[in-house]
Amino acid sequence: MPAHFDLVIRDATIFDGTGAPRFRADVGVLGDRIAGVGDLGYATADREVLADGLALAPGFIDAHTHDDRAVLCGPECMLCKMSQGVTTVVIGNCGISLSPVTMKQRPVPPLDLLGDESWWTFGSFGEYADRLARDPSPVNTFALIGHMSLRVEAMNGDTRRAATDKEAAHMQKRLAEALAQGASGFSTGLYYPPNMMAPTDEVIAVAEALQAAGGLYVTHMRDEANDVLKSIEETLKIGRSVNAPVVISHHKCSQPENFGRSVETLPLIERSAKNQPVDFDVYPYAAGSTVMMPDRLRPDVPVQVTWSVPHPEVAGRMLADVAAEWGMSQRDAAQKMLPAGAISFQMDEADVRRILAHERAMIGSDGLPHDAYPHPRLWGTFPRVLGHYARDLGLFSLEQAVRKMTGHTASVFGMTDRGVIREGAYADLVLFDPATVRDTATYDSPIRPADGIRETWINGQSAYVFGEGATRARAGRLVTRNQP
Ligand code: ZN
C-alpha cells in the first residue's frame, strides 16, 4: 500500500456498503480513489481526519430524484443532498427529464416540477451532458430519459392520446441516441395525465432501445392504489419484453382502502425476481408529493400545499384551511392555485416500514428541490432511515440501512466501483455519528440540514462539512451504467 495518501481517515467504524458486519480501520484516499483500507498507521497524508470510531460509509446514492436542474445550479443547490451524505443522484425519474426536448412555453404538469420553459434548453442528452461537464455539479449524476419529455417532442405537444407507431419509433430513436450519449435508462410516469394515455405497447416500443444499450426500465407505475398488482404485472411485462432490468419507483400502496397491501405486492415482486431482475426504491415517509391535481383530491387524504404560482402565500398551508378561508370547496381552491404542488398523506406507516425493510429496497428521496415548501424528504430521507428507522425503531441493522443506500443501489443501477468501501473504489464517502444522526426537516419546517453527518467526500474531494456547509468542490461526474 502507498506510504503517502492525499487523505487518511483514521480509526473509523467502516460500513462497507455490502451489508457485511462493521469493522474498525483506516481509509486512505489517493486522487479520486480509495487506495488503502486497514491499519495505515505507517502512512502519512496531506490531510488526516481522526474519526475516533465514528461511522464511515460509501457516499449515499439517492436512487430517485428530480435533480435534473439542481445538479446544474452549483453546490448550494445540492446542499440538501450533500448534508445527508448523498454523493450520487439518479435523475430523470417518473417520465420527467430535462432533455432531450426544448420548450417555448411553460411545460404541462408534471414536467414543470423541473421549472418553467427557461430551463428546457437541451435538445439532446449530449447537450445536457456537455453542460454538466463544462459546469460540473458537486455530486455524481446518473441519468434516465423520461417518457413524457420524449412524448412532448415526438407528438408535438399533443400528448393526450396514444402515440402513433411513427411517433413511438421516433421516441425509440431519440432514446437510443441519449443512451449512446451517456444516459443509462428510460423512465415512465404512467400515473400522470397525459402519460396515462400511453398504452403498454407504446411503452414497449419506445423501451426497445434499452435492449441494445443494456439500459434500465424505471417507472412511476400507472396505479399505486387499487390496481397496484396489475401495475406491477405491466411493469414486469415491459421489462421482459425488452430484456431490461426493472426498478419500481417509490413503491407504495396508496389510499386508505389499500393500506396493508404491501403483504401482497412484496411477495409478487419476490416471486418475479426469480425470473427477471426487479428492484424498487422507497422514501421513509407516509406522505407523497407531486403537482397539485384537483381531480384526484379525496376527502379522506389531507393535502398540504408546497407551492403555487398565482398564490405563493399559501405554500406550506393545509389545503382544507385555505379552502375554508376562501369560502370554497377544496377542489375549487386547488383549481385556483394552479399551477401548484402538494403533499398528500396517503400511506400507511406499517406499509412504509414493511417496504423499507425488504431486502430489495433502495432508498430514494423523490425530493422536489424547486418547491417553495418542499416535502421534508428532500432534506431528511437518508438520516431518517439511519436514525429513526434503523437506530431508534430497530427496523433493520445499520449495516443493512447503509446497504440500501449504497452497495445494493450501485449494483442494481450498474454504478461501477461505487457504493462500496474497498481499495480501488471511488472515494465517495460519508463520515457520520451513528449515535446522533437524525433528520431535522419536518412538514412544518422542511428546509433543515440533518444532524450527525460530519463530512461528505465526492471523488476524493471534501464536498460538505457539518457546521460549514457546502465546500466549493465540484468533483461530481456523469456516471453511466456499467462503465468504469
Ligand atoms: Zn414519481
PDB file of N, CA and C in Angstrom, residues 176-260:
ATOM      1  N   ALA A 176     -32.498   5.949 -27.962  1.00  0.00           N
ATOM      2  CA  ALA A 176     -31.251   5.264 -28.338  1.00  0.00           C
ATOM      3  C   ALA A 176     -30.093   6.261 -28.429  1.00  0.00           C
ATOM      4  N   GLU A 177     -30.361   7.432 -29.020  1.00  0.00           N
ATOM      5  CA  GLU A 177     -29.319   8.471 -29.109  1.00  0.00           C
ATOM      6  C   GLU A 177     -28.841   8.876 -27.718  1.00  0.00           C
ATOM      7  N   ALA A 178     -29.817   9.119 -26.828  1.00  0.00           N
ATOM      8  CA  ALA A 178     -29.470   9.565 -25.473  1.00  0.00           C
ATOM      9  C   ALA A 178     -28.646   8.504 -24.740  1.00  0.00           C
ATOM     10  N   LEU A 179     -29.014   7.236 -24.931  1.00  0.00           N
ATOM     11  CA  LEU A 179     -28.270   6.146 -24.278  1.00  0.00           C
ATOM     12  C   LEU A 179     -26.846   6.092 -24.820  1.00  0.00           C
ATOM     13  N   ALA A 180     -26.688   6.378 -26.110  1.00  0.00           N
ATOM     14  CA  ALA A 180     -25.351   6.387 -26.700  1.00  0.00           C
ATOM     15  C   ALA A 180     -24.532   7.574 -26.197  1.00  0.00           C
ATOM     16  N   GLN A 181     -25.225   8.618 -25.720  1.00  0.00           N
ATOM     17  CA  GLN A 181     -24.534   9.827 -25.246  1.00  0.00           C
ATOM     18  C   GLN A 181     -24.302   9.814 -23.731  1.00  0.00           C
ATOM     19  N   GLY A 182     -24.586   8.691 -23.068  1.00  0.00           N
ATOM     20  CA  GLY A 182     -24.242   8.585 -21.644  1.00  0.00           C
ATOM     21  C   GLY A 182     -25.405   8.464 -20.685  1.00  0.00           C
ATOM     22  N   ALA A 183     -26.654   8.498 -21.179  1.00  0.00           N
ATOM     23  CA  ALA A 183     -27.791   8.196 -20.300  1.00  0.00           C
ATOM     24  C   ALA A 183     -27.819   6.690 -20.064  1.00  0.00           C
ATOM     25  N   SER A 184     -28.521   6.264 -19.009  1.00  0.00           N
ATOM     26  CA  SER A 184     -28.424   4.867 -18.574  1.00  0.00           C
ATOM     27  C   SER A 184     -29.734   4.106 -18.575  1.00  0.00           C
ATOM     28  N   GLY A 185     -30.844   4.789 -18.859  1.00  0.00           N
ATOM     29  CA  GLY A 185     -32.112   4.081 -18.816  1.00  0.00           C
ATOM     30  C   GLY A 185     -33.267   4.970 -19.210  1.00  0.00           C
ATOM     31  N   PHE A 186     -34.455   4.403 -19.075  1.00  0.00           N
ATOM     32  CA  PHE A 186     -35.703   5.012 -19.545  1.00  0.00           C
ATOM     33  C   PHE A 186     -36.686   5.010 -18.380  1.00  0.00           C
ATOM     34  N   SER A 187     -37.327   6.148 -18.141  1.00  0.00           N
ATOM     35  CA  SER A 187     -38.312   6.208 -17.060  1.00  0.00           C
ATOM     36  C   SER A 187     -39.680   6.577 -17.612  1.00  0.00           C
ATOM     37  N   THR A 188     -40.711   6.045 -16.952  1.00  0.00           N
ATOM     38  CA  THR A 188     -42.075   6.457 -17.289  1.00  0.00           C
ATOM     39  C   THR A 188     -42.790   6.952 -16.035  1.00  0.00           C
ATOM     40  N   GLY A 189     -43.822   7.749 -16.264  1.00  0.00           N
ATOM     41  CA  GLY A 189     -44.723   8.201 -15.201  1.00  0.00           C
ATOM     42  C   GLY A 189     -46.143   7.985 -15.677  1.00  0.00           C
ATOM     43  N   LEU A 190     -46.524   6.710 -15.797  1.00  0.00           N
ATOM     44  CA  LEU A 190     -47.819   6.371 -16.419  1.00  0.00           C
ATOM     45  C   LEU A 190     -49.000   6.757 -15.530  1.00  0.00           C
ATOM     46  N   TYR A 191     -48.716   7.145 -14.313  1.00  0.00           N
ATOM     47  CA  TYR A 191     -49.745   7.600 -13.383  1.00  0.00           C
ATOM     48  C   TYR A 191     -50.301   8.958 -13.795  1.00  0.00           C
ATOM     49  N   TYR A 192     -49.458   9.748 -14.464  1.00  0.00           N
ATOM     50  CA  TYR A 192     -49.806  11.144 -14.731  1.00  0.00           C
ATOM     51  C   TYR A 192     -50.605  11.317 -16.006  1.00  0.00           C
ATOM     52  N   PRO A 193     -51.669  12.133 -15.917  1.00  0.00           N
ATOM     53  CA  PRO A 193     -52.202  12.598 -17.189  1.00  0.00           C
ATOM     54  C   PRO A 193     -51.159  13.535 -17.739  1.00  0.00           C
ATOM     55  N   PRO A 194     -50.794  13.574 -18.982  1.00  0.00           N
ATOM     56  CA  PRO A 194     -51.365  12.769 -20.069  1.00  0.00           C
ATOM     57  C   PRO A 194     -50.632  11.453 -20.365  1.00  0.00           C
ATOM     58  N   ASN A 195     -49.627  11.092 -19.551  1.00  0.00           N
ATOM     59  CA  ASN A 195     -48.900   9.844 -19.858  1.00  0.00           C
ATOM     60  C   ASN A 195     -49.764   8.607 -19.726  1.00  0.00           C
ATOM     61  N   MET A 196     -50.818   8.702 -18.896  1.00  0.00           N
ATOM     62  CA  MET A 196     -51.690   7.551 -18.710  1.00  0.00           C
ATOM     63  C   MET A 196     -52.366   7.143 -20.020  1.00  0.00           C
ATOM     64  N   MET A 197     -52.349   8.054 -20.999  1.00  0.00           N
ATOM     65  CA  MET A 197     -52.927   7.724 -22.300  1.00  0.00           C
ATOM     66  C   MET A 197     -52.015   6.795 -23.108  1.00  0.00           C
ATOM     67  N   ALA A 198     -50.804   6.592 -22.650  1.00  0.00           N
ATOM     68  CA  ALA A 198     -49.873   5.714 -23.376  1.00  0.00           C
ATOM     69  C   ALA A 198     -50.166   4.259 -23.012  1.00  0.00           C
ATOM     70  N   PRO A 199     -50.548   3.449 -23.994  1.00  0.00           N
ATOM     71  CA  PRO A 199     -50.770   2.033 -23.704  1.00  0.00           C
ATOM     72  C   PRO A 199     -49.445   1.294 -23.493  1.00  0.00           C
ATOM     73  N   THR A 200     -49.548   0.103 -22.910  1.00  0.00           N
ATOM     74  CA  THR A 200     -48.355  -0.710 -22.650  1.00  0.00           C
ATOM     75  C   THR A 200     -47.514  -0.895 -23.917  1.00  0.00           C
ATOM     76  N   ASP A 201     -48.189  -1.115 -25.035  1.00  0.00           N
ATOM     77  CA  ASP A 201     -47.453  -1.360 -26.290  1.00  0.00           C
ATOM     78  C   ASP A 201     -46.601  -0.177 -26.715  1.00  0.00           C
ATOM     79  N   GLU A 202     -47.108   1.028 -26.462  1.00  0.00           N
ATOM     80  CA  GLU A 202     -46.304   2.213 -26.795  1.00  0.00           C
ATOM     81  C   GLU A 202     -45.029   2.226 -25.949  1.00  0.00           C
ATOM     82  N   VAL A 203     -45.187   1.935 -24.663  1.00  0.00           N
ATOM     83  CA  VAL A 203     -44.016   1.952 -23.773  1.00  0.00           C
ATOM     84  C   VAL A 203     -42.998   0.910 -24.227  1.00  0.00           C
ATOM     85  N   ILE A 204     -43.499  -0.274 -24.579  1.00  0.00           N
ATOM     86  CA  ILE A 204     -42.588  -1.334 -25.031  1.00  0.00           C
ATOM     87  C   ILE A 204     -41.864  -0.906 -26.316  1.00  0.00           C
ATOM     88  N   ALA A 205     -42.607  -0.275 -27.208  1.00  0.00           N
ATOM     89  CA  ALA A 205     -41.993   0.157 -28.475  1.00  0.00           C
ATOM     90  C   ALA A 205     -40.851   1.142 -28.231  1.00  0.00           C
ATOM     91  N   VAL A 206     -41.063   2.084 -27.312  1.00  0.00           N
ATOM     92  CA  VAL A 206     -40.003   3.058 -27.024  1.00  0.00           C
ATOM     93  C   VAL A 206     -38.855   2.370 -26.280  1.00  0.00           C
ATOM     94  N   ALA A 207     -39.231   1.545 -25.282  1.00  0.00           N
ATOM     95  CA  ALA A 207     -38.238   0.899 -24.416  1.00  0.00           C
ATOM     96  C   ALA A 207     -37.355  -0.080 -25.179  1.00  0.00           C
ATOM     97  N   GLU A 208     -37.779  -0.456 -26.366  1.00  0.00           N
ATOM     98  CA  GLU A 208     -36.987  -1.361 -27.208  1.00  0.00           C
ATOM     99  C   GLU A 208     -35.530  -0.891 -27.332  1.00  0.00           C
ATOM    100  N   ALA A 209     -35.334   0.428 -27.282  1.00  0.00           N
ATOM    101  CA  ALA A 209     -33.966   0.972 -27.372  1.00  0.00           C
ATOM    102  C   ALA A 209     -33.073   0.480 -26.237  1.00  0.00           C
ATOM    103  N   LEU A 210     -33.692   0.063 -25.122  1.00  0.00           N
ATOM    104  CA  LEU A 210     -32.889  -0.377 -23.971  1.00  0.00           C
ATOM    105  C   LEU A 210     -32.160  -1.676 -24.274  1.00  0.00           C
ATOM    106  N   GLN A 211     -32.772  -2.487 -25.108  1.00  0.00           N
ATOM    107  CA  GLN A 211     -32.264  -3.835 -25.362  1.00  0.00           C
ATOM    108  C   GLN A 211     -30.827  -3.801 -25.861  1.00  0.00           C
ATOM    109  N   ALA A 212     -30.583  -3.040 -26.905  1.00  0.00           N
ATOM    110  CA  ALA A 212     -29.241  -2.982 -27.488  1.00  0.00           C
ATOM    111  C   ALA A 212     -28.262  -2.290 -26.540  1.00  0.00           C
ATOM    112  N   ALA A 213     -28.742  -1.261 -25.823  1.00  0.00           N
ATOM    113  CA  ALA A 213     -27.848  -0.457 -24.987  1.00  0.00           C
ATOM    114  C   ALA A 213     -27.640  -1.060 -23.602  1.00  0.00           C
ATOM    115  N   GLY A 214     -28.474  -2.034 -23.227  1.00  0.00           N
ATOM    116  CA  GLY A 214     -28.364  -2.609 -21.880  1.00  0.00           C
ATOM    117  C   GLY A 214     -28.831  -1.662 -20.794  1.00  0.00           C
ATOM    118  N   GLY A 215     -29.831  -0.825 -21.110  1.00  0.00           N
ATOM    119  CA  GLY A 215     -30.320   0.155 -20.129  1.00  0.00           C
ATOM    120  C   GLY A 215     -31.393  -0.393 -19.211  1.00  0.00           C
ATOM    121  N   LEU A 216     -31.752   0.424 -18.215  1.00  0.00           N
ATOM    122  CA  LEU A 216     -32.758   0.056 -17.208  1.00  0.00           C
ATOM    123  C   LEU A 216     -34.127   0.627 -17.569  1.00  0.00           C
ATOM    124  N   TYR A 217     -35.176  -0.063 -17.101  1.00  0.00           N
ATOM    125  CA  TYR A 217     -36.525   0.491 -17.179  1.00  0.00           C
ATOM    126  C   TYR A 217     -36.983   0.850 -15.758  1.00  0.00           C
ATOM    127  N   VAL A 218     -37.327   2.124 -15.558  1.00  0.00           N
ATOM    128  CA  VAL A 218     -37.660   2.644 -14.225  1.00  0.00           C
ATOM    129  C   VAL A 218     -39.037   3.302 -14.311  1.00  0.00           C
ATOM    130  N   THR A 219     -39.931   2.996 -13.387  1.00  0.00           N
ATOM    131  CA  THR A 219     -41.289   3.504 -13.571  1.00  0.00           C
ATOM    132  C   THR A 219     -42.020   3.957 -12.309  1.00  0.00           C
ATOM    133  N   HIS A 220     -42.641   5.118 -12.438  1.00  0.00           N
ATOM    134  CA  HIS A 220     -43.720   5.518 -11.539  1.00  0.00           C
ATOM    135  C   HIS A 220     -44.954   4.884 -12.159  1.00  0.00           C
ATOM    136  N   MET A 221     -45.432   3.824 -11.557  1.00  0.00           N
ATOM    137  CA  MET A 221     -46.402   2.951 -12.210  1.00  0.00           C
ATOM    138  C   MET A 221     -47.747   3.638 -12.434  1.00  0.00           C
ATOM    139  N   ARG A 222     -48.510   3.034 -13.332  1.00  0.00           N
ATOM    140  CA  ARG A 222     -49.829   3.543 -13.726  1.00  0.00           C
ATOM    141  C   ARG A 222     -50.742   3.696 -12.514  1.00  0.00           C
ATOM    142  N   ASP A 223     -50.662   2.754 -11.616  1.00  0.00           N
ATOM    143  CA  ASP A 223     -51.576   2.766 -10.471  1.00  0.00           C
ATOM    144  C   ASP A 223     -50.849   2.213  -9.252  1.00  0.00           C
ATOM    145  N   GLU A 224     -50.816   3.004  -8.181  1.00  0.00           N
ATOM    146  CA  GLU A 224     -50.208   2.543  -6.926  1.00  0.00           C
ATOM    147  C   GLU A 224     -51.302   2.327  -5.886  1.00  0.00           C
ATOM    148  N   ALA A 225     -52.568   2.320  -6.352  1.00  0.00           N
ATOM    149  CA  ALA A 225     -53.706   2.181  -5.437  1.00  0.00           C
ATOM    150  C   ALA A 225     -54.415   0.850  -5.716  1.00  0.00           C
ATOM    151  N   ASN A 226     -55.698   0.891  -6.058  1.00  0.00           N
ATOM    152  CA  ASN A 226     -56.475  -0.352  -6.216  1.00  0.00           C
ATOM    153  C   ASN A 226     -55.819  -1.345  -7.159  1.00  0.00           C
ATOM    154  N   ASP A 227     -55.254  -0.842  -8.265  1.00  0.00           N
ATOM    155  CA  ASP A 227     -54.687  -1.731  -9.279  1.00  0.00           C
ATOM    156  C   ASP A 227     -53.177  -1.867  -9.182  1.00  0.00           C
ATOM    157  N   VAL A 228     -52.655  -1.757  -7.970  1.00  0.00           N
ATOM    158  CA  VAL A 228     -51.193  -1.809  -7.826  1.00  0.00           C
ATOM    159  C   VAL A 228     -50.619  -3.136  -8.319  1.00  0.00           C
ATOM    160  N   LEU A 229     -51.329  -4.257  -8.092  1.00  0.00           N
ATOM    161  CA  LEU A 229     -50.802  -5.554  -8.545  1.00  0.00           C
ATOM    162  C   LEU A 229     -50.770  -5.618 -10.077  1.00  0.00           C
ATOM    163  N   LYS A 230     -51.840  -5.131 -10.700  1.00  0.00           N
ATOM    164  CA  LYS A 230     -51.890  -5.097 -12.168  1.00  0.00           C
ATOM    165  C   LYS A 230     -50.756  -4.233 -12.725  1.00  0.00           C
ATOM    166  N   SER A 231     -50.480  -3.130 -12.030  1.00  0.00           N
ATOM    167  CA  SER A 231     -49.417  -2.233 -12.486  1.00  0.00           C
ATOM    168  C   SER A 231     -48.042  -2.891 -12.360  1.00  0.00           C
ATOM    169  N   ILE A 232     -47.849  -3.644 -11.292  1.00  0.00           N
ATOM    170  CA  ILE A 232     -46.573  -4.362 -11.164  1.00  0.00           C
ATOM    171  C   ILE A 232     -46.444  -5.365 -12.312  1.00  0.00           C
ATOM    172  N   GLU A 233     -47.548  -6.052 -12.640  1.00  0.00           N
ATOM    173  CA  GLU A 233     -47.517  -7.012 -13.766  1.00  0.00           C
ATOM    174  C   GLU A 233     -47.185  -6.295 -15.082  1.00  0.00           C
ATOM    175  N   GLU A 234     -47.780  -5.123 -15.285  1.00  0.00           N
ATOM    176  CA  GLU A 234     -47.498  -4.369 -16.512  1.00  0.00           C
ATOM    177  C   GLU A 234     -46.013  -3.995 -16.573  1.00  0.00           C
ATOM    178  N   THR A 235     -45.488  -3.540 -15.446  1.00  0.00           N
ATOM    179  CA  THR A 235     -44.078  -3.145 -15.358  1.00  0.00           C
ATOM    180  C   THR A 235     -43.161  -4.318 -15.700  1.00  0.00           C
ATOM    181  N   LEU A 236     -43.494  -5.489 -15.122  1.00  0.00           N
ATOM    182  CA  LEU A 236     -42.666  -6.672 -15.358  1.00  0.00           C
ATOM    183  C   LEU A 236     -42.718  -7.087 -16.828  1.00  0.00           C
ATOM    184  N   LYS A 237     -43.913  -6.968 -17.405  1.00  0.00           N
ATOM    185  CA  LYS A 237     -44.086  -7.331 -18.817  1.00  0.00           C
ATOM    186  C   LYS A 237     -43.219  -6.432 -19.709  1.00  0.00           C
ATOM    187  N   ILE A 238     -43.218  -5.145 -19.410  1.00  0.00           N
ATOM    188  CA  ILE A 238     -42.402  -4.210 -20.203  1.00  0.00           C
ATOM    189  C   ILE A 238     -40.918  -4.590 -20.081  1.00  0.00           C
ATOM    190  N   GLY A 239     -40.486  -4.856 -18.858  1.00  0.00           N
ATOM    191  CA  GLY A 239     -39.084  -5.233 -18.640  1.00  0.00           C
ATOM    192  C   GLY A 239     -38.715  -6.503 -19.400  1.00  0.00           C
ATOM    193  N   ARG A 240     -39.614  -7.503 -19.316  1.00  0.00           N
ATOM    194  CA  ARG A 240     -39.348  -8.789 -20.004  1.00  0.00           C
ATOM    195  C   ARG A 240     -39.308  -8.604 -21.509  1.00  0.00           C
ATOM    196  N   SER A 241     -40.209  -7.772 -22.027  1.00  0.00           N
ATOM    197  CA  SER A 241     -40.325  -7.602 -23.486  1.00  0.00           C
ATOM    198  C   SER A 241     -39.052  -7.049 -24.103  1.00  0.00           C
ATOM    199  N   VAL A 242     -38.296  -6.269 -23.333  1.00  0.00           N
ATOM    200  CA  VAL A 242     -37.103  -5.628 -23.915  1.00  0.00           C
ATOM    201  C   VAL A 242     -35.827  -6.054 -23.181  1.00  0.00           C
ATOM    202  N   ASN A 243     -35.968  -7.124 -22.372  1.00  0.00           N
ATOM    203  CA  ASN A 243     -34.803  -7.640 -21.634  1.00  0.00           C
ATOM    204  C   ASN A 243     -34.125  -6.593 -20.770  1.00  0.00           C
ATOM    205  N   ALA A 244     -34.911  -5.754 -20.108  1.00  0.00           N
ATOM    206  CA  ALA A 244     -34.316  -4.700 -19.284  1.00  0.00           C
ATOM    207  C   ALA A 244     -34.583  -4.974 -17.800  1.00  0.00           C
ATOM    208  N   PRO A 245     -33.579  -4.718 -16.972  1.00  0.00           N
ATOM    209  CA  PRO A 245     -33.827  -4.768 -15.527  1.00  0.00           C
ATOM    210  C   PRO A 245     -34.840  -3.679 -15.165  1.00  0.00           C
ATOM    211  N   VAL A 246     -35.692  -3.985 -14.180  1.00  0.00           N
ATOM    212  CA  VAL A 246     -36.796  -3.097 -13.826  1.00  0.00           C
ATOM    213  C   VAL A 246     -36.584  -2.506 -12.434  1.00  0.00           C
ATOM    214  N   VAL A 247     -36.863  -1.204 -12.317  1.00  0.00           N
ATOM    215  CA  VAL A 247     -36.909  -0.563 -10.997  1.00  0.00           C
ATOM    216  C   VAL A 247     -38.292   0.072 -10.834  1.00  0.00           C
ATOM    217  N   ILE A 248     -39.006  -0.364  -9.799  1.00  0.00           N
ATOM    218  CA  ILE A 248     -40.303   0.239  -9.463  1.00  0.00           C
ATOM    219  C   ILE A 248     -40.010   1.442  -8.563  1.00  0.00           C
ATOM    220  N   SER A 249     -40.488   2.611  -8.999  1.00  0.00           N
ATOM    221  CA  SER A 249     -40.163   3.834  -8.269  1.00  0.00           C
ATOM    222  C   SER A 249     -41.044   3.993  -7.030  1.00  0.00           C
ATOM    223  N   HIS A 250     -40.474   4.606  -5.997  1.00  0.00           N
ATOM    224  CA  HIS A 250     -41.176   4.948  -4.750  1.00  0.00           C
ATOM    225  C   HIS A 250     -42.329   3.990  -4.475  1.00  0.00           C
ATOM    226  N   HIS A 251     -41.990   2.720  -4.250  1.00  0.00           N
ATOM    227  CA  HIS A 251     -43.051   1.723  -4.067  1.00  0.00           C
ATOM    228  C   HIS A 251     -43.925   2.064  -2.865  1.00  0.00           C
ATOM    229  N   LYS A 252     -45.217   1.977  -3.079  1.00  0.00           N
ATOM    230  CA  LYS A 252     -46.191   2.295  -2.028  1.00  0.00           C
ATOM    231  C   LYS A 252     -47.519   1.621  -2.341  1.00  0.00           C
ATOM    232  N   CYS A 253     -48.388   1.574  -1.337  1.00  0.00           N
ATOM    233  CA  CYS A 253     -49.775   1.159  -1.540  1.00  0.00           C
ATOM    234  C   CYS A 253     -50.615   2.356  -1.116  1.00  0.00           C
ATOM    235  N   SER A 254     -51.172   3.017  -2.121  1.00  0.00           N
ATOM    236  CA  SER A 254     -51.724   4.341  -1.918  1.00  0.00           C
ATOM    237  C   SER A 254     -53.219   4.293  -1.635  1.00  0.00           C
ATOM    238  N   GLN A 255     -53.682   5.215  -0.812  1.00  0.00           N
ATOM    239  CA  GLN A 255     -55.099   5.447  -0.447  1.00  0.00           C
ATOM    240  C   GLN A 255     -55.553   4.473   0.658  1.00  0.00           C
ATOM    241  N   PRO A 256     -56.384   4.977   1.580  1.00  0.00           N
ATOM    242  CA  PRO A 256     -56.773   4.202   2.765  1.00  0.00           C
ATOM    243  C   PRO A 256     -57.294   2.791   2.474  1.00  0.00           C
ATOM    244  N   GLU A 257     -58.062   2.606   1.378  1.00  0.00           N
ATOM    245  CA  GLU A 257     -58.610   1.261   1.127  1.00  0.00           C
ATOM    246  C   GLU A 257     -57.528   0.258   0.735  1.00  0.00           C
ATOM    247  N   ASN A 258     -56.328   0.726   0.472  1.00  0.00           N
ATOM    248  CA  ASN A 258     -55.228  -0.184   0.103  1.00  0.00           C
ATOM    249  C   ASN A 258     -54.182  -0.325   1.201  1.00  0.00           C
ATOM    250  N   PHE A 259     -54.441   0.270   2.345  1.00  0.00           N
ATOM    251  CA  PHE A 259     -53.484   0.154   3.445  1.00  0.00           C
ATOM    252  C   PHE A 259     -53.286  -1.315   3.778  1.00  0.00           C
ATOM    253  N   GLY A 260     -52.041  -1.701   3.972  1.00  0.00           N
ATOM    254  CA  GLY A 260     -51.728  -3.087   4.335  1.00  0.00           C
ATOM    255  C   GLY A 260     -51.418  -3.977   3.150  1.00  0.00           C
TER     256      GLY A 260
END
